[in-house]
Amino acid sequence: MSETDGQEEEKRTSGHADERASGHADERASGHVDERVSGHADDEQPRWLDEQEKAAWTGLISLVLLLPGKLESPLRQEHGITLFEYLVLSHLSEAPGRKLRMGELAFLASGSLSRLSNVIKRCEQRGWVVRTPDPADGRYTLAELTDAGFGIVDRAAPTHLRTVRGLVLDSLNTADQKALVRIAEKMRIVPDDFG
């Protein structure tokens, strides 16, 4: 696929994301983050963090900065793939017919359409994914997992599961896990191109 083809596909996928993905994106990217960040006057005094807020913020930012690398390292070492590549391939492996529209896949993998397009291109070159126009609606592009791609996911899944359990889930009780879900839903962070 040429660079021009990739740009045209990105325009198609970003302009016409799958109904389900764009529906969630509209809900989750309805301006909450922008309003919270920019909804103040220039001369307004900053609201400094109290001790509890500081503890919450430093805990969160440590997770945001450190956890992705720790989740990715075993995947790179044992299977030669990134965390985002794994998430993309994993979502495809769970989809009906092992295929999804690009917009929906980007949403599910928590990545931008441009990032997904680059990753899918690399996966195509490795023979793990093929892209085709959606026969139901030519405005959409489908990503489909090949047997070789499924093999990668099948081999990498136990590694990823061990890491997720060891670093995250096993140290959290049920109440902690439910709180994490609530916090993630409240924050509603999505890539800019879903706005």
Tab-separated table of C-alpha atoms in Angstrom, residues 67-190:
chain	number	residue	atom	x	y	z
A	67	LEU	CA	3.067	0.329	33.556
A	68	PRO	CA	2.967	0.276	29.709
A	69	GLY	CA	6.702	-0.464	29.488
A	70	LYS	CA	6.441	-3.219	32.074
A	71	LEU	CA	3.496	-4.770	30.215
A	72	GLU	CA	5.300	-4.503	26.875
A	73	SER	CA	8.716	-5.812	27.858
A	74	PRO	CA	7.789	-9.541	28.049
A	75	LEU	CA	5.882	-9.293	24.744
A	76	ARG	CA	8.912	-7.767	23.018
A	77	GLN	CA	11.388	-10.196	24.566
A	78	GLU	CA	9.409	-13.381	24.006
A	79	HIS	CA	7.365	-12.619	20.872
A	80	GLY	CA	8.876	-9.553	19.179
A	81	ILE	CA	5.708	-7.455	19.352
A	82	THR	CA	4.695	-4.251	21.098
A	83	LEU	CA	1.853	-3.952	23.584
A	84	PHE	CA	-0.231	-1.988	21.081
A	85	GLU	CA	0.387	-4.597	18.362
A	86	TYR	CA	-0.738	-7.285	20.787
A	87	LEU	CA	-3.910	-5.376	21.682
A	88	VAL	CA	-4.757	-4.847	18.014
A	89	LEU	CA	-4.202	-8.501	17.107
A	90	SER	CA	-6.023	-9.687	20.227
A	91	HIS	CA	-9.134	-7.617	19.477
A	92	LEU	CA	-9.151	-8.938	15.914
A	93	SER	CA	-8.836	-12.516	17.205
A	94	GLU	CA	-11.960	-12.052	19.347
A	95	ALA	CA	-14.072	-10.395	16.634
A	96	PRO	CA	-16.602	-12.286	14.513
A	97	GLY	CA	-14.757	-13.642	11.484
A	98	ARG	CA	-11.561	-12.164	12.969
A	99	LYS	CA	-12.263	-8.837	11.264
A	100	LEU	CA	-13.206	-5.315	12.348
A	101	ARG	CA	-13.604	-1.924	10.782
A	102	MET	CA	-10.527	0.216	11.330
A	103	GLY	CA	-12.415	2.847	13.331
A	104	GLU	CA	-13.829	0.292	15.730
A	105	LEU	CA	-10.456	-1.427	16.088
A	106	ALA	CA	-8.724	1.864	16.916
A	107	PHE	CA	-11.338	2.562	19.581
A	108	LEU	CA	-11.084	-0.911	21.124
A	109	ALA	CA	-7.270	-0.799	21.193
A	110	SER	CA	-7.297	2.739	22.676
A	111	GLY	CA	-5.213	4.165	19.867
A	112	SER	CA	-5.560	6.882	17.284
A	113	LEU	CA	-6.492	6.014	13.729
A	114	SER	CA	-3.113	7.194	12.458
A	115	ARG	CA	-1.254	5.012	14.975
A	116	LEU	CA	-3.451	2.042	14.099
A	117	SER	CA	-2.877	2.581	10.383
A	118	ASN	CA	0.905	2.431	10.899
A	119	VAL	CA	0.679	-0.702	13.042
A	120	ILE	CA	-1.664	-2.449	10.612
A	121	LYS	CA	0.737	-1.641	7.781
A	122	ARG	CA	3.573	-3.355	9.694
A	123	CYS	CA	1.306	-6.302	10.502
A	124	GLU	CA	0.374	-6.614	6.819
A	125	GLN	CA	4.061	-6.725	5.897
A	126	ARG	CA	4.522	-9.591	8.357
A	127	GLY	CA	1.511	-11.442	6.961
A	128	TRP	CA	-0.544	-11.120	10.141
A	129	VAL	CA	-3.344	-8.874	8.852
A	130	VAL	CA	-4.994	-7.994	5.530
A	131	ARG	CA	-7.039	-4.885	4.784
A	132	THR	CA	-10.025	-4.886	2.481
A	133	PRO	CA	-12.932	-2.544	1.720
A	134	ASP	CA	-16.019	-3.425	3.751
A	135	PRO	CA	-18.406	-5.150	1.309
A	136	ALA	CA	-21.359	-3.809	3.320
A	137	ASP	CA	-20.194	-0.205	2.939
A	138	GLY	CA	-17.204	0.761	0.817
A	139	ARG	CA	-16.549	3.871	2.918
A	140	TYR	CA	-15.098	1.597	5.598
A	141	THR	CA	-11.910	-0.462	5.627
A	142	LEU	CA	-11.803	-3.851	7.328
A	143	ALA	CA	-8.739	-5.284	9.055
A	144	GLU	CA	-8.762	-9.079	9.079
A	145	LEU	CA	-6.499	-11.336	11.115
A	146	THR	CA	-4.750	-14.070	9.117
A	147	ASP	CA	-3.954	-17.548	10.434
A	148	ALA	CA	-0.347	-16.421	10.952
A	149	GLY	CA	-1.586	-13.423	12.948
A	150	PHE	CA	-3.823	-15.652	15.034
A	151	GLY	CA	-0.810	-17.845	15.754
A	152	ILE	CA	1.091	-14.851	17.139
A	153	VAL	CA	-1.818	-13.916	19.430
A	154	ASP	CA	-2.240	-17.526	20.536
A	155	ARG	CA	1.415	-17.771	21.532
A	156	ALA	CA	1.617	-14.293	23.110
A	157	ALA	CA	-1.645	-14.407	25.102
A	158	PRO	CA	-0.321	-16.522	28.007
A	159	THR	CA	2.687	-14.188	28.349
A	160	HIS	CA	0.453	-11.127	28.411
A	161	LEU	CA	-1.988	-12.719	30.846
A	162	ARG	CA	0.805	-13.636	33.286
A	163	THR	CA	2.109	-10.065	33.159
A	164	VAL	CA	-1.333	-8.470	33.612
A	165	ARG	CA	-2.092	-10.717	36.554
A	166	GLY	CA	1.330	-10.292	38.137
A	167	LEU	CA	1.558	-6.526	37.769
A	168	VAL	CA	-2.080	-5.496	38.125
A	169	LEU	CA	-4.943	-7.841	38.881
A	170	ASP	CA	-3.510	-10.190	41.505
A	171	SER	CA	-2.695	-7.280	43.826
A	172	LEU	CA	-6.226	-5.844	43.600
A	173	ASN	CA	-9.276	-7.228	45.355
A	174	THR	CA	-12.726	-7.115	43.765
A	175	ALA	CA	-13.520	-3.717	45.269
A	176	ASP	CA	-10.216	-2.316	43.926
A	177	GLN	CA	-10.974	-3.669	40.448
A	178	LYS	CA	-14.465	-2.144	40.480
A	179	ALA	CA	-12.998	1.183	41.614
A	180	LEU	CA	-10.497	1.065	38.745
A	181	VAL	CA	-13.338	0.530	36.257
A	182	ARG	CA	-15.279	3.455	37.769
A	183	ILE	CA	-12.235	5.737	37.615
A	184	ALA	CA	-11.480	4.843	33.996
A	185	GLU	CA	-15.097	5.517	33.006
A	186	LYS	CA	-15.139	8.836	34.870
A	187	MET	CA	-11.971	10.106	33.224
A	188	ARG	CA	-13.122	9.171	29.695
A	189	ILE	CA	-9.780	9.676	27.961
A	190	VAL	CA	-9.896	8.916	24.229
